[in-house]
XYZ file of N, CA, C and O in Angstrom:
744
model
N 142.933 -37.316 -9.747
C 142.347 -38.532 -9.217
C 142.699 -39.694 -10.143
O 142.543 -39.624 -11.347
N 143.141 -40.766 -9.554
C 143.550 -41.935 -10.314
C 142.370 -42.839 -10.603
O 141.575 -43.153 -9.723
N 142.261 -43.254 -11.853
C 141.154 -44.108 -12.247
C 141.518 -45.563 -11.984
O 142.624 -46.007 -12.278
N 140.580 -46.312 -11.413
C 140.798 -47.724 -11.102
C 140.549 -48.573 -12.341
O 139.534 -48.427 -13.012
N 141.499 -49.441 -12.654
C 141.361 -50.348 -13.786
C 141.038 -51.732 -13.234
O 141.749 -52.244 -12.370
N 139.963 -52.314 -13.737
C 139.566 -53.654 -13.314
C 140.453 -54.663 -14.044
O 140.316 -54.869 -15.248
N 141.378 -55.280 -13.311
C 142.326 -56.221 -13.902
C 141.652 -57.430 -14.511
O 142.078 -57.919 -15.559
N 140.589 -57.921 -13.875
C 139.875 -59.083 -14.431
C 139.248 -58.751 -15.769
O 139.309 -59.543 -16.700
N 138.654 -57.572 -15.851
C 138.019 -57.167 -17.104
C 139.081 -57.006 -18.198
O 138.873 -57.441 -19.334
N 140.196 -56.403 -17.877
C 141.272 -56.215 -18.857
C 141.825 -57.565 -19.318
O 142.067 -57.770 -20.511
N 142.032 -58.497 -18.382
C 142.522 -59.831 -18.750
C 141.500 -60.567 -19.608
O 141.850 -61.257 -20.562
N 140.213 -60.419 -19.276
C 139.145 -61.055 -20.054
C 139.098 -60.515 -21.472
O 138.955 -61.269 -22.436
N 139.259 -59.202 -21.609
C 139.261 -58.587 -22.938
C 140.492 -59.027 -23.732
O 140.406 -59.295 -24.931
N 141.618 -59.127 -23.058
C 142.845 -59.596 -23.725
C 142.653 -61.037 -24.204
O 142.995 -61.374 -25.339
N 142.090 -61.880 -23.367
C 141.856 -63.273 -23.741
C 140.881 -63.365 -24.908
O 141.082 -64.121 -25.848
N 139.844 -62.573 -24.858
C 138.848 -62.548 -25.936
C 139.521 -62.182 -27.272
O 139.280 -62.813 -28.293
N 140.377 -61.163 -27.256
C 141.087 -60.749 -28.471
C 142.048 -61.838 -28.954
O 142.193 -62.045 -30.164
N 142.704 -62.527 -28.034
C 143.592 -63.631 -28.417
C 142.803 -64.743 -29.109
O 143.279 -65.342 -30.081
N 141.602 -65.003 -28.623
C 140.753 -66.035 -29.228
C 140.312 -65.615 -30.629
O 140.312 -66.423 -31.559
N 139.968 -64.354 -30.799
C 139.572 -63.855 -32.123
C 140.752 -63.952 -33.091
O 140.592 -64.399 -34.233
N 141.935 -63.552 -32.660
C 143.126 -63.657 -33.521
C 143.410 -65.121 -33.875
O 143.773 -65.432 -35.010
N 143.241 -66.009 -32.916
C 143.432 -67.442 -33.184
C 142.408 -67.944 -34.189
O 142.728 -68.767 -35.058
N 141.184 -67.435 -34.101
C 140.137 -67.820 -35.057
C 140.553 -67.429 -36.472
O 140.415 -68.221 -37.413
N 141.076 -66.235 -36.627
C 141.540 -65.803 -37.948
C 142.683 -66.690 -38.454
O 142.725 -67.029 -39.637
N 143.582 -67.081 -37.584
C 144.675 -67.971 -38.002
C 144.143 -69.333 -38.431
O 144.620 -69.915 -39.413
N 143.146 -69.856 -37.711
C 142.538 -71.137 -38.093
C 141.877 -70.999 -39.464
O 142.031 -71.878 -40.328
N 141.163 -69.899 -39.690
C 140.508 -69.698 -40.984
C 141.552 -69.553 -42.088
O 141.373 -70.096 -43.177
N 142.643 -68.846 -41.816
C 143.719 -68.725 -42.811
C 144.242 -70.104 -43.205
O 144.494 -70.370 -44.375
N 144.401 -70.956 -42.238
C 145.005 -72.269 -42.471
C 144.000 -73.296 -42.986
O 144.281 -74.037 -43.923
N 142.803 -73.351 -42.384
C 141.855 -74.440 -42.644
C 140.518 -73.995 -43.215
O 139.662 -74.841 -43.485
N 140.301 -72.703 -43.352
C 139.007 -72.207 -43.798
C 138.012 -72.169 -42.642
O 138.279 -72.677 -41.549
N 136.859 -71.571 -42.900
C 135.828 -71.463 -41.863
C 135.400 -72.847 -41.383
O 135.093 -73.038 -40.209
N 135.409 -73.824 -42.284
C 135.000 -75.187 -41.906
C 135.891 -75.758 -40.808
O 135.468 -76.649 -40.074
N 137.094 -75.242 -40.658
C 138.008 -75.734 -39.631
C 137.804 -75.107 -38.263
O 138.474 -75.482 -37.301
N 136.882 -74.159 -38.166
C 136.665 -73.459 -36.895
C 135.752 -74.270 -35.987
O 134.587 -74.509 -36.305
N 136.306 -74.704 -34.880
C 135.547 -75.296 -33.775
C 136.091 -74.668 -32.510
O 137.178 -74.074 -32.517
N 135.359 -74.804 -31.420
C 135.887 -74.285 -30.155
C 137.216 -74.954 -29.838
O 138.152 -74.303 -29.373
N 137.309 -76.220 -30.135
C 138.529 -76.974 -29.820
C 139.721 -76.504 -30.667
O 140.814 -76.297 -30.144
N 139.520 -76.346 -32.003
C 140.651 -75.938 -32.844
C 141.104 -74.516 -32.515
O 142.304 -74.228 -32.522
N 140.161 -73.648 -32.215
C 140.512 -72.272 -31.868
C 141.234 -72.243 -30.514
O 142.240 -71.543 -30.360
N 140.748 -73.009 -29.557
C 141.404 -73.060 -28.248
C 142.846 -73.551 -28.390
O 143.772 -72.984 -27.802
N 143.028 -74.589 -29.171
C 144.379 -75.123 -29.381
C 145.271 -74.071 -30.022
O 146.416 -73.870 -29.599
N 144.762 -73.386 -31.032
C 145.531 -72.338 -31.722
C 145.889 -71.195 -30.774
O 146.984 -70.632 -30.846
N 144.949 -70.851 -29.883
C 145.171 -69.747 -28.941
C 145.997 -70.170 -27.739
O 146.474 -69.314 -26.980
N 146.142 -71.493 -27.552
C 146.875 -71.980 -26.387
C 146.105 -71.786 -25.095
O 146.687 -71.503 -24.047
N 144.778 -71.943 -25.185
C 143.919 -71.786 -24.010
C 143.030 -73.018 -23.883
O 142.846 -73.757 -24.855
N 142.462 -73.248 -22.712
C 141.517 -74.365 -22.583
C 140.246 -74.102 -23.404
O 139.846 -72.952 -23.594
N 139.624 -75.161 -23.866
C 138.383 -75.031 -24.632
C 137.321 -74.289 -23.830
O 136.520 -73.535 -24.400
N 137.321 -74.473 -22.530
C 136.337 -73.773 -21.693
C 136.477 -72.261 -21.803
O 135.498 -71.536 -21.661
N 137.666 -71.789 -22.123
C 137.874 -70.347 -22.289
C 137.171 -69.842 -23.547
O 136.555 -68.768 -23.530
N 137.234 -70.611 -24.623
C 136.557 -70.161 -25.848
C 135.044 -70.199 -25.662
O 134.341 -69.299 -26.122
N 134.545 -71.229 -24.996
C 133.090 -71.310 -24.801
C 132.603 -70.305 -23.758
O 131.451 -69.889 -23.799
N 133.463 -69.902 -22.835
C 133.098 -68.877 -21.865
C 132.889 -67.531 -22.571
O 131.912 -66.828 -22.331
N 133.823 -67.180 -23.456
C 133.744 -65.891 -24.152
C 132.783 -65.905 -25.334
O 132.210 -64.868 -25.678
N 132.607 -67.085 -25.943
C 131.760 -67.213 -27.129
C 130.943 -68.494 -26.996
O 131.438 -69.581 -27.286
N 129.704 -68.351 -26.570
C 128.864 -69.518 -26.289
C 128.648 -70.390 -27.526
O 128.595 -71.609 -27.429
N 128.552 -69.763 -28.697
C 128.329 -70.535 -29.914
C 129.399 -70.166 -30.945
O 130.056 -69.127 -30.835
N 129.514 -70.993 -31.960
C 130.442 -70.675 -33.041
C 129.993 -69.423 -33.781
O 130.832 -68.627 -34.229
N 128.675 -69.235 -33.915
C 128.186 -68.009 -34.547
C 128.641 -66.777 -33.764
O 129.038 -65.776 -34.362
N 128.585 -66.833 -32.434
C 129.064 -65.714 -31.625
C 130.540 -65.436 -31.921
O 130.957 -64.278 -32.050
N 131.316 -66.488 -32.037
C 132.745 -66.354 -32.321
C 132.970 -65.773 -33.727
O 133.779 -64.866 -33.916
N 132.238 -66.277 -34.704
C 132.395 -65.794 -36.071
C 131.929 -64.344 -36.205
O 132.564 -63.538 -36.900
N 130.849 -63.990 -35.529
C 130.357 -62.609 -35.557
C 131.394 -61.675 -34.942
O 131.719 -60.631 -35.513
N 131.931 -62.046 -33.797
C 132.956 -61.209 -33.151
C 134.186 -61.071 -34.044
O 134.788 -59.991 -34.119
N 134.541 -62.129 -34.729
C 135.694 -62.089 -35.615
C 135.422 -61.175 -36.807
O 136.267 -60.362 -37.186
N 134.227 -61.279 -37.378
C 133.844 -60.381 -38.479
C 133.861 -58.921 -38.036
O 134.375 -58.052 -38.745
N 133.312 -58.650 -36.873
C 133.261 -57.273 -36.374
C 134.676 -56.745 -36.144
O 134.989 -55.602 -36.477
N 135.540 -57.569 -35.608
C 136.927 -57.159 -35.384
C 137.615 -56.865 -36.708
O 138.309 -55.851 -36.851
N 137.421 -57.729 -37.699
C 138.001 -57.494 -39.027
C 137.479 -56.190 -39.611
O 138.258 -55.406 -40.176
N 136.184 -55.961 -39.493
C 135.570 -54.746 -40.027
C 136.156 -53.511 -39.365
O 136.531 -52.536 -40.040
N 136.251 -53.550 -38.059
C 136.794 -52.409 -37.313
C 138.240 -52.146 -37.708
O 138.627 -51.013 -37.986
N 139.037 -53.193 -37.747
C 140.449 -53.032 -38.069
C 140.650 -52.511 -39.487
O 141.469 -51.617 -39.716
N 139.915 -53.066 -40.439
C 140.046 -52.622 -41.828
C 139.575 -51.179 -41.975
O 140.241 -50.359 -42.619
N 138.443 -50.852 -41.394
C 137.925 -49.489 -41.502
C 138.892 -48.493 -40.869
O 139.137 -47.417 -41.423
N 139.464 -48.844 -39.742
C 140.424 -47.959 -39.073
C 141.664 -47.768 -39.930
O 142.150 -46.646 -40.100
N 142.169 -48.846 -40.492
C 143.350 -48.771 -41.353
C 143.083 -47.890 -42.573
O 143.899 -47.033 -42.926
N 141.928 -48.074 -43.202
C 141.581 -47.278 -44.378
C 141.373 -45.814 -43.989
O 141.829 -44.899 -44.682
N 140.725 -45.568 -42.865
C 140.496 -44.203 -42.404
C 141.816 -43.452 -42.249
O 141.971 -42.334 -42.747
N 142.784 -44.065 -41.544
C 144.058 -43.384 -41.319
C 144.842 -43.227 -42.616
O 145.535 -42.232 -42.821
N 144.720 -44.191 -43.510
C 145.378 -44.089 -44.802
C 144.828 -42.889 -45.575
O 145.584 -42.091 -46.133
N 143.511 -42.742 -45.584
C 142.880 -41.620 -46.278
C 143.248 -40.304 -45.607
O 143.548 -39.305 -46.276
N 143.272 -40.305 -44.288
C 143.647 -39.097 -43.549
C 145.075 -38.667 -43.900
O 145.330 -37.482 -44.140
N 146.011 -39.623 -43.953
C 147.400 -39.305 -44.326
C 147.472 -38.775 -45.760
O 148.196 -37.817 -46.037
N 146.714 -39.399 -46.655
C 146.713 -38.954 -48.054
C 146.187 -37.522 -48.157
O 146.770 -36.676 -48.850
N 145.102 -37.246 -47.472
C 144.520 -35.890 -47.525
C 145.469 -34.856 -46.938
O 145.541 -33.735 -47.430
N 146.186 -35.230 -45.877
C 147.106 -34.283 -45.262
C 148.242 -33.915 -46.220
O 148.839 -32.856 -46.086
N 148.520 -34.777 -47.188
C 149.543 -34.500 -48.205
C 148.931 -33.940 -49.482
O 149.633 -33.744 -50.472
N 147.619 -33.732 -49.484
C 146.954 -33.191 -50.662
C 146.750 -34.214 -51.764
O 146.524 -33.861 -52.908
N 146.788 -35.473 -51.413
C 146.629 -36.559 -52.389
C 145.200 -37.074 -52.350
O 144.534 -37.018 -51.323
N 144.739 -37.621 -53.486
C 143.425 -38.270 -53.505
C 143.516 -39.661 -52.906
O 142.506 -40.276 -52.616
N 144.707 -40.197 -52.796
C 144.886 -41.476 -52.121
C 145.097 -42.671 -53.016
O 145.172 -43.795 -52.521
N 145.215 -42.494 -54.330
C 145.355 -43.644 -55.230
C 146.603 -44.467 -54.899
O 146.544 -45.699 -54.849
N 147.698 -43.791 -54.658
C 148.940 -44.512 -54.347
C 148.808 -45.276 -53.025
O 149.194 -46.439 -52.919
N 148.220 -44.622 -52.029
C 148.056 -45.249 -50.724
C 147.122 -46.456 -50.793
O 147.398 -47.502 -50.199
N 146.016 -46.317 -51.515
C 145.071 -47.428 -51.656
C 145.725 -48.576 -52.415
O 145.601 -49.744 -52.029
N 146.453 -48.267 -53.483
C 147.135 -49.314 -54.255
C 148.150 -50.049 -53.379
O 148.251 -51.283 -53.441
N 148.874 -49.314 -52.535
C 149.834 -49.959 -51.621
C 149.122 -50.847 -50.608
O 149.581 -51.960 -50.317
N 148.002 -50.368 -50.088
C 147.225 -51.162 -49.127
C 146.714 -52.445 -49.776
O 146.793 -53.533 -49.183
N 146.216 -52.343 -51.000
C 145.726 -53.526 -51.713
C 146.865 -54.509 -52.006
O 146.699 -55.721 -51.834
N 147.999 -53.993 -52.439
C 149.151 -54.863 -52.719
C 149.601 -55.583 -51.449
O 149.945 -56.768 -51.490
N 149.565 -54.901 -50.339
C 149.913 -55.520 -49.051
C 148.895 -56.609 -48.694
O 149.249 -57.698 -48.257
N 147.609 -56.297 -48.898
C 146.535 -57.255 -48.580
C 146.604 -58.494 -49.461
O 146.219 -59.589 -49.032
N 147.100 -58.342 -50.680
C 147.146 -59.463 -51.617
C 148.506 -60.153 -51.650
O 148.634 -61.223 -52.229
N 149.485 -59.542 -51.031
C 150.829 -60.121 -50.979
C 151.113 -60.689 -49.601
O 150.642 -61.777 -49.263
N 151.822 -59.926 -48.776
C 152.211 -60.431 -47.454
C 151.034 -60.802 -46.542
O 151.152 -61.691 -45.708
N 149.906 -60.125 -46.701
C 148.738 -60.404 -45.844
C 147.671 -61.212 -46.576
O 146.512 -61.205 -46.182
N 148.047 -61.914 -47.610
C 147.104 -62.662 -48.450
C 146.243 -63.637 -47.636
O 145.033 -63.713 -47.822
N 146.867 -64.400 -46.754
C 146.120 -65.364 -45.944
C 145.058 -64.686 -45.094
O 143.926 -65.173 -44.996
N 145.407 -63.563 -44.486
C 144.447 -62.823 -43.663
C 143.315 -62.286 -44.524
O 142.147 -62.364 -44.159
N 143.639 -61.764 -45.691
C 142.614 -61.237 -46.583
C 141.666 -62.351 -47.016
O 140.446 -62.174 -47.032
N 142.234 -63.506 -47.333
C 141.405 -64.642 -47.742
C 140.477 -65.057 -46.586
O 139.295 -65.331 -46.803
N 141.003 -65.081 -45.366
C 140.185 -65.437 -44.204
C 139.045 -64.436 -44.014
O 137.902 -64.818 -43.748
N 139.353 -63.161 -44.165
C 138.332 -62.134 -43.993
C 137.236 -62.262 -45.050
O 136.053 -62.150 -44.737
N 137.628 -62.512 -46.297
C 136.628 -62.680 -47.347
C 135.829 -63.965 -47.170
O 134.645 -64.012 -47.485
N 136.470 -65.000 -46.680
C 135.718 -66.231 -46.434
C 134.644 -65.983 -45.377
O 133.501 -66.426 -45.521
N 134.984 -65.250 -44.341
C 133.990 -64.884 -43.325
C 132.896 -64.006 -43.930
O 131.711 -64.189 -43.660
N 133.305 -63.058 -44.715
C 132.393 -62.116 -45.361
C 131.391 -62.868 -46.233
O 130.184 -62.634 -46.173
N 131.873 -63.817 -47.023
C 130.988 -64.572 -47.907
C 130.128 -65.590 -47.171
O 129.048 -65.944 -47.635
N 130.581 -66.052 -46.018
C 129.780 -66.968 -45.217
C 128.433 -66.330 -44.853
O 127.420 -67.016 -44.734
N 128.440 -65.017 -44.718
C 127.205 -64.307 -44.373
C 126.135 -64.442 -45.452
O 124.949 -64.296 -45.164
N 126.528 -64.745 -46.677
C 125.526 -64.953 -47.731
C 124.677 -66.179 -47.421
O 123.495 -66.229 -47.762
N 125.268 -67.167 -46.763
C 124.546 -68.397 -46.405
C 123.956 -68.349 -44.999
O 123.065 -69.121 -44.694
N 124.504 -67.494 -44.157
C 124.080 -67.464 -42.754
C 123.568 -66.070 -42.401
O 124.354 -65.193 -42.044
N 122.258 -65.856 -42.490
C 121.690 -64.527 -42.263
C 122.086 -63.892 -40.926
O 122.210 -62.670 -40.845
N 122.315 -64.701 -39.908
C 122.676 -64.137 -38.602
C 124.045 -63.456 -38.624
O 124.362 -62.646 -37.755
N 124.857 -63.736 -39.646
C 126.174 -63.108 -39.777
C 126.136 -61.838 -40.629
O 127.101 -61.081 -40.656
N 125.036 -61.604 -41.320
C 124.979 -60.486 -42.267
C 125.194 -59.112 -41.636
O 125.917 -58.288 -42.213
N 124.595 -58.823 -40.490
C 124.869 -57.493 -39.918
C 126.359 -57.274 -39.645
O 126.879 -56.182 -39.892
N 127.050 -58.300 -39.186
C 128.485 -58.163 -38.945
C 129.243 -57.996 -40.260
O 130.191 -57.222 -40.340
N 128.835 -58.703 -41.306
C 129.504 -58.603 -42.607
C 129.298 -57.223 -43.230
O 130.196 -56.698 -43.885
N 128.132 -56.638 -43.020
C 127.851 -55.307 -43.578
C 128.522 -54.207 -42.766
O 128.634 -53.074 -43.223
N 128.958 -54.549 -41.593
C 129.457 -53.527 -40.676
C 130.641 -52.742 -41.241
O 130.742 -51.541 -41.038
N 131.548 -53.433 -41.963
C 132.710 -52.682 -42.438
C 132.305 -51.595 -43.424
O 132.843 -50.505 -43.407
N 131.291 -51.870 -44.252
C 130.808 -50.840 -45.172
C 130.170 -49.689 -44.400
O 130.402 -48.520 -44.703
N 129.382 -50.034 -43.387
C 128.717 -49.007 -42.581
C 129.737 -48.153 -41.844
O 129.636 -46.927 -41.814
N 130.735 -48.815 -41.248
C 131.754 -48.083 -40.497
C 132.549 -47.186 -41.434
O 132.762 -46.008 -41.162
N 132.973 -47.739 -42.551
C 133.766 -46.966 -43.503
C 132.967 -45.789 -44.060
O 133.474 -44.668 -44.150
N 131.724 -46.032 -44.400
C 130.870 -44.972 -44.935
C 130.708 -43.844 -43.921
O 130.720 -42.674 -44.280
N 130.602 -44.196 -42.646
C 130.428 -43.164 -41.621
C 131.736 -42.438 -41.318
O 131.718 -41.292 -40.891
N 132.886 -43.074 -41.551
C 134.177 -42.474 -41.214
C 134.733 -41.583 -42.316
O 135.489 -40.665 -42.049
N 134.401 -41.895 -43.548
C 135.015 -41.206 -44.674
C 134.049 -40.171 -45.236
O 132.921 -40.502 -45.593
N 134.525 -38.945 -45.309
C 133.715 -37.873 -45.883
C 133.698 -38.045 -47.401
O 134.731 -38.188 -48.035
N 132.513 -38.080 -47.952
C 132.393 -38.199 -49.400
C 131.188 -37.376 -49.854
O 130.217 -37.246 -49.139
N 131.312 -36.830 -51.051
C 130.275 -35.945 -51.570
C 129.237 -36.687 -52.396
O 128.112 -36.246 -52.530
N 129.627 -37.805 -52.970
C 128.754 -38.526 -53.894
C 128.603 -39.972 -53.404
O 129.528 -40.775 -53.528
N 127.448 -40.276 -52.852
C 127.196 -41.611 -52.286
C 127.371 -42.713 -53.332
O 127.956 -43.750 -53.057
N 126.887 -42.485 -54.538
C 126.978 -43.492 -55.596
C 128.441 -43.724 -55.970
O 128.897 -44.868 -56.066
N 129.198 -42.655 -56.164
C 130.619 -42.795 -56.520
C 131.382 -43.529 -55.411
O 132.246 -44.365 -55.696
N 131.046 -43.233 -54.172
C 131.732 -43.905 -53.058
C 131.411 -45.397 -53.044
O 132.289 -46.226 -52.839
N 130.151 -45.748 -53.285
C 129.773 -47.169 -53.344
C 130.445 -47.876 -54.513
O 130.858 -49.021 -54.406
N 130.571 -47.193 -55.646
C 131.278 -47.754 -56.797
C 132.744 -47.998 -56.419
O 133.312 -49.048 -56.739
N 133.343 -47.036 -55.742
C 134.729 -47.189 -55.297
C 134.875 -48.410 -54.401
O 135.764 -49.247 -54.612
N 134.006 -48.555 -53.402
C 134.082 -49.705 -52.492
C 133.851 -51.025 -53.223
O 134.543 -52.013 -52.971
N 132.906 -51.056 -54.144
C 132.657 -52.267 -54.922
C 133.871 -52.596 -55.794
O 134.248 -53.769 -55.938
N 134.496 -51.578 -56.351
C 135.703 -51.794 -57.144
C 136.838 -52.362 -56.314
O 137.560 -53.263 -56.757
N 136.993 -51.859 -55.095
C 138.037 -52.367 -54.198
C 137.757 -53.829 -53.866
O 138.667 -54.677 -53.900
N 136.505 -54.151 -53.543
C 136.141 -55.551 -53.293
C 136.493 -56.424 -54.494
O 137.057 -57.504 -54.354
N 136.150 -55.945 -55.685
C 136.443 -56.698 -56.892
C 137.937 -56.904 -57.098
O 138.384 -57.999 -57.450
N 138.723 -55.862 -56.880
C 140.177 -55.987 -57.020
C 140.749 -57.002 -56.031
O 141.643 -57.782 -56.372
N 140.222 -56.985 -54.818
C 140.708 -57.944 -53.812
C 140.336 -59.377 -54.186
O 141.175 -60.277 -54.127
N 139.090 -59.595 -54.586
C 138.661 -60.946 -54.979
C 139.485 -61.431 -56.171
O 139.983 -62.559 -56.191
N 139.635 -60.580 -57.191
C 140.413 -60.969 -58.363
C 141.869 -61.242 -57.993
O 142.476 -62.195 -58.485
N 142.411 -60.414 -57.118
C 143.793 -60.598 -56.689
C 144.003 -61.883 -55.917
O 145.069 -62.502 -55.999
N 142.984 -62.304 -55.184
C 143.104 -63.550 -54.413
C 143.138 -64.782 -55.304
O 143.698 -65.809 -54.916
N 142.550 -64.692 -56.488
C 142.561 -65.864 -57.365
C 143.685 -65.807 -58.399
O 143.871 -66.760 -59.154
N 144.431 -64.698 -58.426
C 145.603 -64.624 -59.304
C 146.705 -65.545 -58.786
O 146.849 -65.728 -57.578
N 147.466 -66.101 -59.710
C 148.607 -66.918 -59.300
C 149.691 -66.069 -58.642
O 150.320 -66.491 -57.682
N 149.890 -64.886 -59.165
C 150.838 -63.931 -58.592
C 150.065 -62.691 -58.172
O 149.298 -62.147 -58.969
N 150.255 -62.233 -56.948
C 149.501 -61.049 -56.528
C 149.922 -59.819 -57.329
O 151.092 -59.671 -57.673
N 148.966 -58.956 -57.639
C 149.310 -57.736 -58.377
C 150.148 -56.809 -57.500
O 150.043 -56.809 -56.276
N 150.959 -56.031 -58.159
C 151.789 -55.054 -57.449
C 151.016 -53.752 -57.291
O 150.010 -53.523 -57.980
N 151.519 -52.896 -56.428
C 150.911 -51.576 -56.255
C 150.939 -50.803 -57.571
O 149.977 -50.099 -57.904
N 152.026 -50.962 -58.326
C 152.142 -50.265 -59.612
C 151.068 -50.744 -60.594
O 150.544 -49.952 -61.379
N 150.762 -52.028 -60.574
C 149.721 -52.562 -61.454
C 148.322 -52.125 -61.005
O 147.436 -51.928 -61.833
N 148.136 -51.980 -59.720
C 146.825 -51.620 -59.175
C 146.544 -50.118 -59.258
O 145.388 -49.704 -59.336
N 147.572 -49.327 -59.237
C 147.395 -47.876 -59.141
C 146.520 -47.284 -60.239
O 145.629 -46.476 -59.951
N 146.700 -47.631 -61.533
C 145.832 -47.024 -62.554
C 144.348 -47.350 -62.345
O 143.484 -46.506 -62.593
N 144.068 -48.548 -61.876
C 142.673 -48.937 -61.642
C 142.115 -48.149 -60.463
O 140.999 -47.620 -60.517
N 142.889 -48.060 -59.394
C 142.447 -47.303 -58.218
C 142.281 -45.832 -58.585
O 141.304 -45.192 -58.191
N 143.213 -45.296 -59.359
C 143.126 -43.917 -59.787
C 141.836 -43.672 -60.571
O 141.139 -42.676 -60.364
N 141.491 -44.615 -61.439
C 140.255 -44.516 -62.207
C 139.032 -44.529 -61.268
O 138.093 -43.740 -61.449
N 139.058 -45.408 -60.279
C 137.934 -45.496 -59.335
C 137.769 -44.216 -58.514
O 136.661 -43.886 -58.075
N 138.865 -43.500 -58.296
C 138.823 -42.288 -57.485
C 138.543 -41.016 -58.297
O 138.386 -39.944 -57.720
N 138.470 -41.139 -59.621
C 138.227 -39.962 -60.462
C 136.881 -39.326 -60.127
O 135.886 -40.036 -59.976
N 136.872 -38.010 -60.068
C 135.583 -37.332 -59.877
C 134.668 -37.610 -61.077
O 135.120 -37.696 -62.208
N 133.422 -37.785 -60.802
C 132.459 -38.076 -61.870
C 131.777 -36.828 -62.333
O 131.442 -35.949 -61.689
């Protein structure tokens, strides 16, 4: 039996995702302060009414963008860990490569994601979305020691923040010893 796909719903979801991606590009270029329905619509190449249809308020748009970032990052980390485990690795090399990518070629995106993440400190309505990546990652990754896992995640956050303020992004080779230390059994 063939399943019917609602074309309107699929087009609406595609448009919604295009708007979220445009929001991230605006934040990369202009920071969160540059996000308006108008600037996002222009970036996405859609009418402003399209952004307000999918996201009634800017908070709705920022929350959806945070949730999308959280989902994407958690999924990327999950598969990276899965690949490392399948090779019998603890994942230090893979994590160091992911961090180097986030701080090098994807630096603008990483900065946008952290700017959104930190905005939640000032805007309580954004906090559940900002915490979501930790919740998703914690639920996806099998770990034996909750404290060690939280230390690892805090260390990764610290490496990313420090890397964003460096004049030259650190290389995977420079990051690997630190990541290896964070992954050591306690």
